[in-house]
XYZ file of C-alpha atoms in Angstrom:
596
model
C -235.706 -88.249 -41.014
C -236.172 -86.644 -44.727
C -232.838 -85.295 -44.775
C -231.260 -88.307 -43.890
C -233.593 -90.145 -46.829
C -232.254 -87.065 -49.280
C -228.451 -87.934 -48.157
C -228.373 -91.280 -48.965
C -230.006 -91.090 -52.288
C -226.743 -88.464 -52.700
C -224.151 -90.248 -51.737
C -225.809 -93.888 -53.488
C -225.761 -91.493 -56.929
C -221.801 -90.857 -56.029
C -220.750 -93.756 -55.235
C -221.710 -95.671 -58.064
C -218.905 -93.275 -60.133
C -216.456 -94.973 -57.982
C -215.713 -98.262 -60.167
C -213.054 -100.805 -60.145
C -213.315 -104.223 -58.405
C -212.151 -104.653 -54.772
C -208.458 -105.147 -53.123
C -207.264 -108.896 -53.661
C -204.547 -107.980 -51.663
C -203.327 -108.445 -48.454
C -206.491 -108.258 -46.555
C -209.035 -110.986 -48.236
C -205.477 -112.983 -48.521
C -205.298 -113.300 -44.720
C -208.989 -113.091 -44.002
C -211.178 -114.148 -46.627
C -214.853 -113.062 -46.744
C -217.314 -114.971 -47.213
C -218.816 -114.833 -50.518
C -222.406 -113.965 -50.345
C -221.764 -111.506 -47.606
C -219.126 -110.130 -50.199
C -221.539 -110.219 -53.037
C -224.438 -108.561 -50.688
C -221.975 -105.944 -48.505
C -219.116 -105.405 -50.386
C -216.871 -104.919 -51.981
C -215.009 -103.268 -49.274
C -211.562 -101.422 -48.655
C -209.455 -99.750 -51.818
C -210.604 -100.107 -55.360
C -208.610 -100.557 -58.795
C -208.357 -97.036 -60.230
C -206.796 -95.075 -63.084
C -206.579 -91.248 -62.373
C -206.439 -88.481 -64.404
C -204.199 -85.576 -63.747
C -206.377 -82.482 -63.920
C -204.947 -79.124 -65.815
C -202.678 -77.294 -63.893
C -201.885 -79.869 -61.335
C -198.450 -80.054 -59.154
C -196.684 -83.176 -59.955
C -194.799 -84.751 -56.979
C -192.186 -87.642 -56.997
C -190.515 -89.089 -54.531
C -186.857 -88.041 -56.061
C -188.666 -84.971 -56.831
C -186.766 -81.437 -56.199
C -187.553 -78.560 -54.039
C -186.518 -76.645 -56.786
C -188.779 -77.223 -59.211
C -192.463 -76.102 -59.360
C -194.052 -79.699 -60.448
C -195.583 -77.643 -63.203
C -195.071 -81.038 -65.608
C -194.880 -84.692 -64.958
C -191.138 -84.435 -66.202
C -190.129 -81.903 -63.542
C -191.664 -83.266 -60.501
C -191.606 -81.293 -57.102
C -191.106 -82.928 -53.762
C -194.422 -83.250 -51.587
C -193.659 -80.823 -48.761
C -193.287 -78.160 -51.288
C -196.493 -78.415 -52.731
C -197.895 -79.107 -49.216
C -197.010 -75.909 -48.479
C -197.394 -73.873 -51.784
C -200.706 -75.262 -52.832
C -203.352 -73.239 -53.286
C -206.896 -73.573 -52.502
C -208.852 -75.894 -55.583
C -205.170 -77.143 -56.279
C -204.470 -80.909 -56.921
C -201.405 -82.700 -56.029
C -200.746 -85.740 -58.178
C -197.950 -88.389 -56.418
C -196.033 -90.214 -58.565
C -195.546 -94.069 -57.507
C -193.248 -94.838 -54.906
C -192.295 -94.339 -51.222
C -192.402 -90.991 -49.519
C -190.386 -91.387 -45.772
C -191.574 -88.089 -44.457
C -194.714 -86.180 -42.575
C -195.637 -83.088 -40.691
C -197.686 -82.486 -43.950
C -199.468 -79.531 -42.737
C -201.881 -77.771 -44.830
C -205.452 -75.478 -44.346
C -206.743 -75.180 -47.705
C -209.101 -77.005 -49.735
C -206.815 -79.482 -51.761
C -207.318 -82.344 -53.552
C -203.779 -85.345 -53.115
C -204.389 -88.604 -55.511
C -201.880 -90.992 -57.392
C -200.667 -90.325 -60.772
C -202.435 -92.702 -62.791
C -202.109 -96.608 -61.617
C -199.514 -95.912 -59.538
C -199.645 -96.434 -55.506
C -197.866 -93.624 -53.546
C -196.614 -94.633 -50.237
C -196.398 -92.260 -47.691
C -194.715 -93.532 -44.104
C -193.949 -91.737 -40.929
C -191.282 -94.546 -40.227
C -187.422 -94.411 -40.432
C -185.211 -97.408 -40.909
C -183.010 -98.023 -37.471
C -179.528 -100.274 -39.126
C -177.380 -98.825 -35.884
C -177.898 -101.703 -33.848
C -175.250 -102.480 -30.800
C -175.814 -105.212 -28.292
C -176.110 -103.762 -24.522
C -176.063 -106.459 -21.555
C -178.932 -109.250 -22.693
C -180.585 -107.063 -25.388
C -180.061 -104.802 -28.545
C -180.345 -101.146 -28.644
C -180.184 -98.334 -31.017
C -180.101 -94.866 -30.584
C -183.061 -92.757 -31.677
C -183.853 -89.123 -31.393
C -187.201 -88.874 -32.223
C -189.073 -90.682 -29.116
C -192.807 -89.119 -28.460
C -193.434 -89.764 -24.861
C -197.309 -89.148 -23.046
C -198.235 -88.708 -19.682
C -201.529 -90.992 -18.855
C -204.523 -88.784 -18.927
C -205.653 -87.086 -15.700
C -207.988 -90.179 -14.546
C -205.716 -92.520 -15.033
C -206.211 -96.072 -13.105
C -202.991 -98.837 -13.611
C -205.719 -101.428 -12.731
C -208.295 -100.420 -15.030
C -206.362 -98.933 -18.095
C -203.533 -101.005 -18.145
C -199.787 -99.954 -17.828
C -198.573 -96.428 -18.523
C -196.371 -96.831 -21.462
C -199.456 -97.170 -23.773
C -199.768 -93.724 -24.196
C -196.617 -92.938 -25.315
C -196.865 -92.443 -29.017
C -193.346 -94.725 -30.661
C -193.795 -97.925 -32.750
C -191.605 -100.762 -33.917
C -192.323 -102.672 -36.911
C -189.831 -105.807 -37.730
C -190.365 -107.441 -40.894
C -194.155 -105.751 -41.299
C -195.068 -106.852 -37.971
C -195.863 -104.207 -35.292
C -194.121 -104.846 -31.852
C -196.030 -103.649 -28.694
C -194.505 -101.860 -25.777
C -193.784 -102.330 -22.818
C -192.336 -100.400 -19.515
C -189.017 -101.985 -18.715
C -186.150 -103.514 -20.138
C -187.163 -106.782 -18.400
C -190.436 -107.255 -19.660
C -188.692 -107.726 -23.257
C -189.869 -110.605 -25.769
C -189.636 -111.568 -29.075
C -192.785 -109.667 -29.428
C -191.743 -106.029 -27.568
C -189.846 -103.653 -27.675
C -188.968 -100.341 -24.919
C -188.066 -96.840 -25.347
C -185.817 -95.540 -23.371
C -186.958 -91.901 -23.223
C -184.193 -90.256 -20.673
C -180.827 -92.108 -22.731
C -182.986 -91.700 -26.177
C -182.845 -95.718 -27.193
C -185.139 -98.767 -28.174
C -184.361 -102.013 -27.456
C -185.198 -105.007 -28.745
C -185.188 -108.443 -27.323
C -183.073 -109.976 -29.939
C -180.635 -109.476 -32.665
C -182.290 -107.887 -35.534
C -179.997 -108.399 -38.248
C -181.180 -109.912 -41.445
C -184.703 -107.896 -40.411
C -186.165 -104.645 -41.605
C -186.769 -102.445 -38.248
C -188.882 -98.998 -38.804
C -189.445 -96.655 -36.153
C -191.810 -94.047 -35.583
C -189.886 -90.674 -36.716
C -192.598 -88.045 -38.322
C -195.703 -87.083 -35.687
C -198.437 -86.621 -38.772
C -199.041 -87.875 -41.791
C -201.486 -85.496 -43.561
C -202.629 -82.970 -41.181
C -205.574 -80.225 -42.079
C -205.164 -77.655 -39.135
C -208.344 -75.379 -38.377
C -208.360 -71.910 -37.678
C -209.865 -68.680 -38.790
C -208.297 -68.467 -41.839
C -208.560 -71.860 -42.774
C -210.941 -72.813 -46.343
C -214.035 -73.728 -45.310
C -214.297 -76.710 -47.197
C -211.601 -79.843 -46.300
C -209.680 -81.674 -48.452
C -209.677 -84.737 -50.826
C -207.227 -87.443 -50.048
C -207.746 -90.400 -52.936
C -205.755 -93.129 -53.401
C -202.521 -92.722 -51.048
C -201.279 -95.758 -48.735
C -200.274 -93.482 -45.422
C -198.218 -95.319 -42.546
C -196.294 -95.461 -39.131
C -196.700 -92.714 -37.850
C -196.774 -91.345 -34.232
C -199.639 -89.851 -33.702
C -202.339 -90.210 -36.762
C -202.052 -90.845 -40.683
C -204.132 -88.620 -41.534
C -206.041 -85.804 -39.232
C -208.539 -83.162 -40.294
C -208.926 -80.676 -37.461
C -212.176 -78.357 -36.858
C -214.605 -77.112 -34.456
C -215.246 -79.079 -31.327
C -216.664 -77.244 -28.722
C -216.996 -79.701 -25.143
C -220.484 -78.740 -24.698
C -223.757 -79.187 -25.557
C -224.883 -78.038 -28.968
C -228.373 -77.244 -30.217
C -228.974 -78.280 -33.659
C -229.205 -74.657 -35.329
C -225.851 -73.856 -33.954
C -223.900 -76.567 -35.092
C -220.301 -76.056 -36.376
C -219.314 -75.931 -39.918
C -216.366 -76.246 -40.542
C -214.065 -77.921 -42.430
C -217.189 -79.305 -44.493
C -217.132 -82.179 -47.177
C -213.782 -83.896 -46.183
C -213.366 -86.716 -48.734
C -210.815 -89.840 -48.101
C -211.447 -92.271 -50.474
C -209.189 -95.307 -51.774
C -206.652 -95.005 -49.211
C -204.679 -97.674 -46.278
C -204.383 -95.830 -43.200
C -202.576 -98.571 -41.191
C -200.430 -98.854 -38.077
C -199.979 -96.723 -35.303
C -199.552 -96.913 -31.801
C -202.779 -94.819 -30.853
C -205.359 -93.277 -33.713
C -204.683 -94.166 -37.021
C -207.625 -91.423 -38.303
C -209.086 -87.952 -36.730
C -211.674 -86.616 -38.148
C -213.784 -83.359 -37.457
C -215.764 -82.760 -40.137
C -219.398 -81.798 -41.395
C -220.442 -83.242 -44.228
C -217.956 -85.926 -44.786
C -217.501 -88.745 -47.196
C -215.263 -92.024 -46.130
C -215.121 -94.710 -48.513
C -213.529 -97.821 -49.468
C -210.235 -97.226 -47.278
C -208.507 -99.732 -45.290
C -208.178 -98.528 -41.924
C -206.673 -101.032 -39.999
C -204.233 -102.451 -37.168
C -203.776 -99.411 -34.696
C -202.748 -99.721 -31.314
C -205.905 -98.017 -29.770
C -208.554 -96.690 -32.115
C -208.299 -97.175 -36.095
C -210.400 -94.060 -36.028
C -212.107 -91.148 -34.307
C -214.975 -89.136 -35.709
C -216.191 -86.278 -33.520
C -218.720 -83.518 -34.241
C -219.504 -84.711 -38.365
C -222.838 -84.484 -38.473
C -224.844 -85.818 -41.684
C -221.352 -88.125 -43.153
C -221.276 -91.335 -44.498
C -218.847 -94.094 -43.444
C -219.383 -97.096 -46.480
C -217.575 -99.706 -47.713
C -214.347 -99.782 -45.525
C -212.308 -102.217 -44.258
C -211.677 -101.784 -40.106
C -209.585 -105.349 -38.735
C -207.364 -105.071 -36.014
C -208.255 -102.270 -33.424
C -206.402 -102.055 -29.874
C -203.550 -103.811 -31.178
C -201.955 -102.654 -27.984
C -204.659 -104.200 -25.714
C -204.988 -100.734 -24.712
C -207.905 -100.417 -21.632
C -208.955 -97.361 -21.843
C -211.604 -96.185 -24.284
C -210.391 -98.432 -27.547
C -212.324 -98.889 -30.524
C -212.375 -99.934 -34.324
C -214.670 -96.703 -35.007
C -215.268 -94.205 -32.566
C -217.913 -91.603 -33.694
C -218.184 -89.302 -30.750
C -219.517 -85.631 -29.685
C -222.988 -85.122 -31.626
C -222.251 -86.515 -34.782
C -225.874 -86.415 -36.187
C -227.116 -88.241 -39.095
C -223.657 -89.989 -39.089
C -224.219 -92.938 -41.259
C -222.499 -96.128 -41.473
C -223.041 -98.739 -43.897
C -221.313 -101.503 -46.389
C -218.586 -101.886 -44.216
C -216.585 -104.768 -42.533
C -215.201 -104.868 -38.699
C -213.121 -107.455 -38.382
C -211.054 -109.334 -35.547
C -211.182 -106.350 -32.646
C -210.988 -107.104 -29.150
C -212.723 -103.928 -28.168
C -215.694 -102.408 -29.759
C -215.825 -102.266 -33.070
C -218.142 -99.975 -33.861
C -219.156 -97.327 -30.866
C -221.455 -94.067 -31.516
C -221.014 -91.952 -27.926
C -222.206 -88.891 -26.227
C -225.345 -87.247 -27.910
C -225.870 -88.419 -31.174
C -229.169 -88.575 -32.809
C -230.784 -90.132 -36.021
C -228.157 -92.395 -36.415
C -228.048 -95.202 -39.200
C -225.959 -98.006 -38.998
C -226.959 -100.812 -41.790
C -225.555 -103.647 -44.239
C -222.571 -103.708 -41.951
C -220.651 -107.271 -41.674
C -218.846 -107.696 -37.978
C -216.831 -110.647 -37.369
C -214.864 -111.358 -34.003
C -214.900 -108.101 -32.599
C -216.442 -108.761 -29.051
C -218.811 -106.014 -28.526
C -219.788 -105.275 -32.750
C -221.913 -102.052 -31.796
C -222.494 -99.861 -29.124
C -224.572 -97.182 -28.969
C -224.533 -94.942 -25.619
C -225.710 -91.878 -24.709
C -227.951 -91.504 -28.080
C -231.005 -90.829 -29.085
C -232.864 -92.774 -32.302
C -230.552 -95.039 -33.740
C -231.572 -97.075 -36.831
C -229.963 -100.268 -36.968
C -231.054 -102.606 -39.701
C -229.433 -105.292 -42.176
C -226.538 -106.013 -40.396
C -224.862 -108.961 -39.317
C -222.838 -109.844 -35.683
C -221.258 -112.879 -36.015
C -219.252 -113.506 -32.769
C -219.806 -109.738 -31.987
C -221.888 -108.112 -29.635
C -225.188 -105.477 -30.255
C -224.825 -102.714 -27.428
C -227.437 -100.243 -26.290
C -226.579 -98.463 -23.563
C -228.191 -95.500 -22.137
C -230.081 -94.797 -25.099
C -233.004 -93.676 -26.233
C -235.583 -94.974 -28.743
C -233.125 -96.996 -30.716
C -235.097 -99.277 -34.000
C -233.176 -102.435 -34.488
C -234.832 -104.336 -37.333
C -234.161 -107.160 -39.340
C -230.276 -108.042 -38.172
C -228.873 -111.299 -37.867
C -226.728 -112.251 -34.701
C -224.473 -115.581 -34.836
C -223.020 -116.702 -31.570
C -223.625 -112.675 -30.408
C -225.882 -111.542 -27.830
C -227.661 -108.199 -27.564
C -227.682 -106.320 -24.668
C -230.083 -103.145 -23.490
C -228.042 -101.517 -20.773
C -229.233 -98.336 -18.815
C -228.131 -97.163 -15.020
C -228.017 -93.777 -13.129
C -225.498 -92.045 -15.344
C -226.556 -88.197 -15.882
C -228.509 -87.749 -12.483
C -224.974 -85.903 -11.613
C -222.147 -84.813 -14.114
C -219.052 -86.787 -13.863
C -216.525 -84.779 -13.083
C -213.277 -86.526 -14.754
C -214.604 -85.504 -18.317
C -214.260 -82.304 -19.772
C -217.950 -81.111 -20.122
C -221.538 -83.452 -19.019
C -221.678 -85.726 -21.488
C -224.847 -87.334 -20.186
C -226.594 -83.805 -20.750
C -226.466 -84.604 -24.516
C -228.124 -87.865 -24.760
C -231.848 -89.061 -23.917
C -231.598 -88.163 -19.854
C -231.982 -90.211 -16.779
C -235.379 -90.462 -17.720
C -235.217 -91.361 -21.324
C -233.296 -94.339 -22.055
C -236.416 -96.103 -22.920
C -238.607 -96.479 -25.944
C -236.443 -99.491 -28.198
C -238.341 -101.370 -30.993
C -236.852 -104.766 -31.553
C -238.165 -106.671 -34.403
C -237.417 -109.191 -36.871
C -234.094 -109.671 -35.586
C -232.496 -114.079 -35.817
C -230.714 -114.440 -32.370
C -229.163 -117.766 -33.016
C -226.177 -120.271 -31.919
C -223.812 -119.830 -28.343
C -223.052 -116.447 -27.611
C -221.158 -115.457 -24.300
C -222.949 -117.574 -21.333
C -225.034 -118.697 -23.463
C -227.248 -116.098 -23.218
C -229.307 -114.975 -26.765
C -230.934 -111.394 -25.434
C -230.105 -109.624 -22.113
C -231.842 -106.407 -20.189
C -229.808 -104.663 -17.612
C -231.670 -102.249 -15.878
C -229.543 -100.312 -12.919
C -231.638 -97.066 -13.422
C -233.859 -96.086 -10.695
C -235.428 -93.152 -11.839
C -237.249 -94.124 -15.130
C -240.460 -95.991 -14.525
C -240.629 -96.565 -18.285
C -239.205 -100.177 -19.865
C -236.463 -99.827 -21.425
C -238.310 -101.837 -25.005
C -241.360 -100.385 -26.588
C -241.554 -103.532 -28.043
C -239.963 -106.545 -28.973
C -241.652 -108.899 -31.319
C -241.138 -110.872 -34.260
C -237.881 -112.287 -33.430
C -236.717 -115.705 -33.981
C -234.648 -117.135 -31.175
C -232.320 -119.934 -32.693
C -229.843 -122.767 -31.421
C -229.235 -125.498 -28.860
C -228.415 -125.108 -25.195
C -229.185 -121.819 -24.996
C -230.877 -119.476 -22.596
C -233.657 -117.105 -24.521
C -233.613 -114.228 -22.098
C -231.674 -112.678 -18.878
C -233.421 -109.850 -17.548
C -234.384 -107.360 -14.917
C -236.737 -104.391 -14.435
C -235.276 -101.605 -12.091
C -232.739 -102.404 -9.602
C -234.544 -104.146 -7.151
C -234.330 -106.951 -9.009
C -231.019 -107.754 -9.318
C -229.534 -110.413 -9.252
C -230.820 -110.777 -13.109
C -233.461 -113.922 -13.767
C -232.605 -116.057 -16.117
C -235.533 -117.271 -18.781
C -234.923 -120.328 -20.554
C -237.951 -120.423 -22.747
C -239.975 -117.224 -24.540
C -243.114 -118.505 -22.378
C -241.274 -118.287 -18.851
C -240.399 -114.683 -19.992
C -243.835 -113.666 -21.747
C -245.189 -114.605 -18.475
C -243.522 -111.476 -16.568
C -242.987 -109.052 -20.070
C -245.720 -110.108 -21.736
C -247.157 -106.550 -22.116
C -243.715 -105.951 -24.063
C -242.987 -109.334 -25.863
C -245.228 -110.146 -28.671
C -244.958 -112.853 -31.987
C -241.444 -113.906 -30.901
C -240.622 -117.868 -32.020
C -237.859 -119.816 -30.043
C -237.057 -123.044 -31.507
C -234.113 -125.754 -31.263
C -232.145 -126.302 -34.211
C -228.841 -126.531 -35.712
C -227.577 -123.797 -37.450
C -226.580 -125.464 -40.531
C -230.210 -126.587 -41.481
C -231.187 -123.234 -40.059
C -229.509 -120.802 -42.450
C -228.408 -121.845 -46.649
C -224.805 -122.062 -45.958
C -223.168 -120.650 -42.952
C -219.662 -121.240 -44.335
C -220.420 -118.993 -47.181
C -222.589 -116.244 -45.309
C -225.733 -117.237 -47.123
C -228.195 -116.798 -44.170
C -231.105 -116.415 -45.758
C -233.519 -119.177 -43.600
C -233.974 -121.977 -45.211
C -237.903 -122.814 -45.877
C -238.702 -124.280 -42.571
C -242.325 -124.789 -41.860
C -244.326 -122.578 -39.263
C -241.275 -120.239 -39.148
C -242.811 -116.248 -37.881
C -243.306 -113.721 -40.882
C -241.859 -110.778 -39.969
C -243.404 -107.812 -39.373
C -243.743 -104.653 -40.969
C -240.421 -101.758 -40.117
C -241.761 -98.103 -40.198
C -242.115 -97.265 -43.478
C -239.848 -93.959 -43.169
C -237.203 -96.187 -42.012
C -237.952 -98.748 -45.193
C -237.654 -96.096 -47.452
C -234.411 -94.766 -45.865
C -232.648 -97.787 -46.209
C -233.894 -98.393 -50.237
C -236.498 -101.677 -49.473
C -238.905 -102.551 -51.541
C -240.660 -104.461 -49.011
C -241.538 -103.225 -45.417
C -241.527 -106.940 -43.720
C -241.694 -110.108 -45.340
C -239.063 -112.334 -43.433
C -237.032 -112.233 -40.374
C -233.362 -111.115 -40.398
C -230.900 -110.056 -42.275
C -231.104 -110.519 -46.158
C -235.473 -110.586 -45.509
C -236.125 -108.041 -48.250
C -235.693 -106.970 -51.386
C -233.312 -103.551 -52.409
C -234.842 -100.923 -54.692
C -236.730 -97.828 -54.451
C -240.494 -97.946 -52.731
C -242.861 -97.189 -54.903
């Protein structure tokens, strides 16, 4: 865990450069934060900046000419010719303004920020005006249509109706329209691509209304190969939009198999997006493969499937972002706010917000270890976390309010010191990895804990409090029948919270199914008592509970007889910057600042 301690200490250092005071706009306009989780989390998504144009930059504009170099501010250059001409340790400065283009393809080490204030605007969208009415609806002829088979295990009952995976998107009026599969299934809300005459259609007349289709494939893409730089990119600052497939994507190595540690891959390394909106797409708005990485204070938000993917970036950092609005599309197979997937060791996420999701917000899958997930603020998003297929995940300081804590076929997971609102947590583990599935691409159970290791969880000093789903505060699912172990080390020091509620649902190895339901801590003590320890279970409102729900402050209130809390590891105290190792239950029960 040193290197992990050593990285955030890093990244703390750079992040304090970054100054400026958070995005009023837009977001916090439509969903306001609440203050003291603001004032402790945030601030989160873009930040006020002023850059500075370093020597020997390429100007850009977007009246710009191909035929200029962008040598000076006064003879700007248009972006796809410095895309292409830039050279590696080159920085493109954008001038303010809107940039309707994409397939911004580039494999050097660049750096692409604003020209001072000023908010560049790239968008993968074209304006459709050549509207004609045909039967009951109105259609428009468009050439660029980016149609997708369903992937090889494709189920219409499971994952929902084919045309999801086609890759086109309607915006009217700054509202994205979903899809559907035939011309009879239009509402005011749809629209359909008809991909043999080359046509969308809308449901109604769109005159008076500003309708952008899809038209460009990429936004910024960093391709990989042998000859690419080593190092990725910086992208600071730059609004990127509506486009087909991703906004931005940074391409590297990731090999479907199993990877020791000494072998990992290494390139691109040190990909930096900072500052930036990556918003609306029908599938992935972000694609990441990259070592090393830094992504902070963006807005990456309202995608039809994933906001964004993270595979094989081992030892990044994920802080202060804004992620509202994944799966858009209801999309059933696989969505996600963040998905961090393929051994992305040490990936750590922090000081973020996930926000209105109906899918999981934030999901770590298939054989990550020493993961560290902390000071995170989720908010209506279903399942918040899920961590499968993982070994040692370190989740502290967060809080799920009307969003789900996941662990699912993992391994010796520490979850310390969260709060949960109206959220349950559940400890999943079955069978998966006694056989490799065959519909994915490589055994992706071989790179977690194993059949026999999803065991070994500390729970401590977590609030489980209010109504979650069926009322149930803390549930063990157990469908594995090869691991004798339990699937909690421990968990003690937890203060059960609410009215009406049911403490515990739980069962140990199959055989016990269906689940038993515990309404008290004593009924379950009395059959895990060798695992449950110093837990408290009270009845209470939540208002005299916490200082002020409506403004986030849940720090308890001094309520006598209430459990100390325990002491956390100390490695894991010192990783996440506490002064104190255990002096209060939930979130907010410590103080910040370096252990002595």
């Amino acid at each position: 865990m040193r290197h992990l301690v050593f990285l955030i200490s890093f990244i703390s250092a750079f992040a304090a450069s970054l100054s400026g005071q958070s995005y009023s706009g837009g977001y916090y306009d439509t969903n306001p934060v609440p203050p003291f989780i603001l004032e402790q989390f945030g601030p989160f998504g873009p930040q006020d900046k002023t850059y500075v144009a370093p020597v020997g930059a390429i100007f850009v504009a977007p009246d710009g000419k191909d035929s200029n170099t962008g040598d000076s501010i006064a003879e700007p250059t248009t972006i796809e010719w410095a895309i292409a001409n830039a050279k590696t340790g080159d920085t493109i400065v954008m001038r303010g303004g809107l940039y309707r283009t994409g397939q911004l393809s580039f494999a050097t080490q660049i750096t692409i920020q604003p020209y001072l204030d000023e908010q560049p605007v790239l968008k993968g969208s074209r304006v459709a005006i050549n509207w004609e009415k045909r039967g009951e609806h109105w259609a428009t002829p468009w050439e660029k249509l980016y149609p997708q088979d369903p992937p090889p295990y494709y189920n219409p009952e499971r994952h929902g109706p084919p045309c999801l995976w086609n890759q086109d998107l309607v915006v009217v009026d700054g509202v994205m329209l979903t899809p559907v599969g035939a011309l009879g299934e239009l509402t005011d809300d749809t629209f359909f691509c008809d991909y043999e005459q080359k046509a969308v259609y809308l449901a109604n007349n769109p005159s008076g209304k500003t309708v952008e289709i899809t038209y460009y494939e990429f936004g910024l893409l960093r391709t990989h190969d042998s000859d690419s730089d080593p190092v990725g990119p910086t992208i600071d600052g730059i609004d990127i939009l509506q486009y087909s497939a991703q906004c931005i994507a940074i391409l590297g190595d990731d090999p479907y198999r199993t990877i020791e540690l000494h072998e990992m891959p290494e390139g691109p390394i040190g990909t930096r997006i900072v500052n930036c909106r990556a918003l609306m797409t029908p599938r992935t708005g972000v694609r990441v493969i990259s070592p090393q990485s830094y992504i902070a204070y963006n807005d990456i938000s309202r995608h039809g499937s994933v906001c964004m993917t993270v595979r094989m970036s081992h030892d990044s950092v994920f802080e202060h972002n804004i992620v509202n609005g994944g799966n858009i599309f209801q999309h059933r197979s696989f969505p996600s706010g963040i998905k961090v997937f393929n051994q992305s060791h040490a990936y750590i996420t922090r000081n973020n917000i996930f926000d209105d999701m109906t899918c999981i917000a934030l999901w770590y899958d298939v054989g990550h270890r020493e993961s560290v997930i902390y000071d995170n603020y989720f908010r209506n998003c279903g399942k918040g976390l899920k961590i499968e297929i993982s070994h040692r995940a370190y989740i502290a300081n967060n809080v799920f309010d009307r969003s789900e804590l996941f662990l699912c076929n993992a391994g010796e997971c520490e979850v310390f010191n969260n709060t949960l609102i109206d959220s349950r947590m559940d400890i999943m583990r079955n069978n998966r990895g006694i056989r490799w599935n065959k519909r994915f691409s490589f055994n992706h159970a071989a790179t977690g804990p194993g059949i026999y290791g999803y065991h070994g969880h500390k729970i401590a000093n977590n609030i489980f409090a209010g109504n979650p789903r069926d009322d149930i505060l803390f549930q063990i699912d157990d469908r594995n029948e090869h691991d004798p172990e339990f699937p909690a080390e421990l968990i003690t020091n937890n203060l059960f919270a609410g009215t009406n509620n049911i403490a515990f649902e739980a069962q140990f190895q199959p055989n016990d199914w269906p689940m038993t339901q515990f309404k008290t801590l004593e009924e379950f003590d009395e059959v895990y008592g060798e695992f449950v320890s110093g837990n408290e279970q009270i009845e209470i409102d939540l208002n005299a509970l916490f200082h002020s729900r409506q403004t986030g402050d849940l720090r308890l209130n001094d309520l006598p007889g209430l459990i100390p809390g325990t002491a956390i590891p100390y490695a894991v105290a010192q990783m996440l910057g506490w002064k104190t190792v255990g002096n209060n239950v939930g979130a907010f029960g410590h103080q910040k600042g370096v252990i002595p």
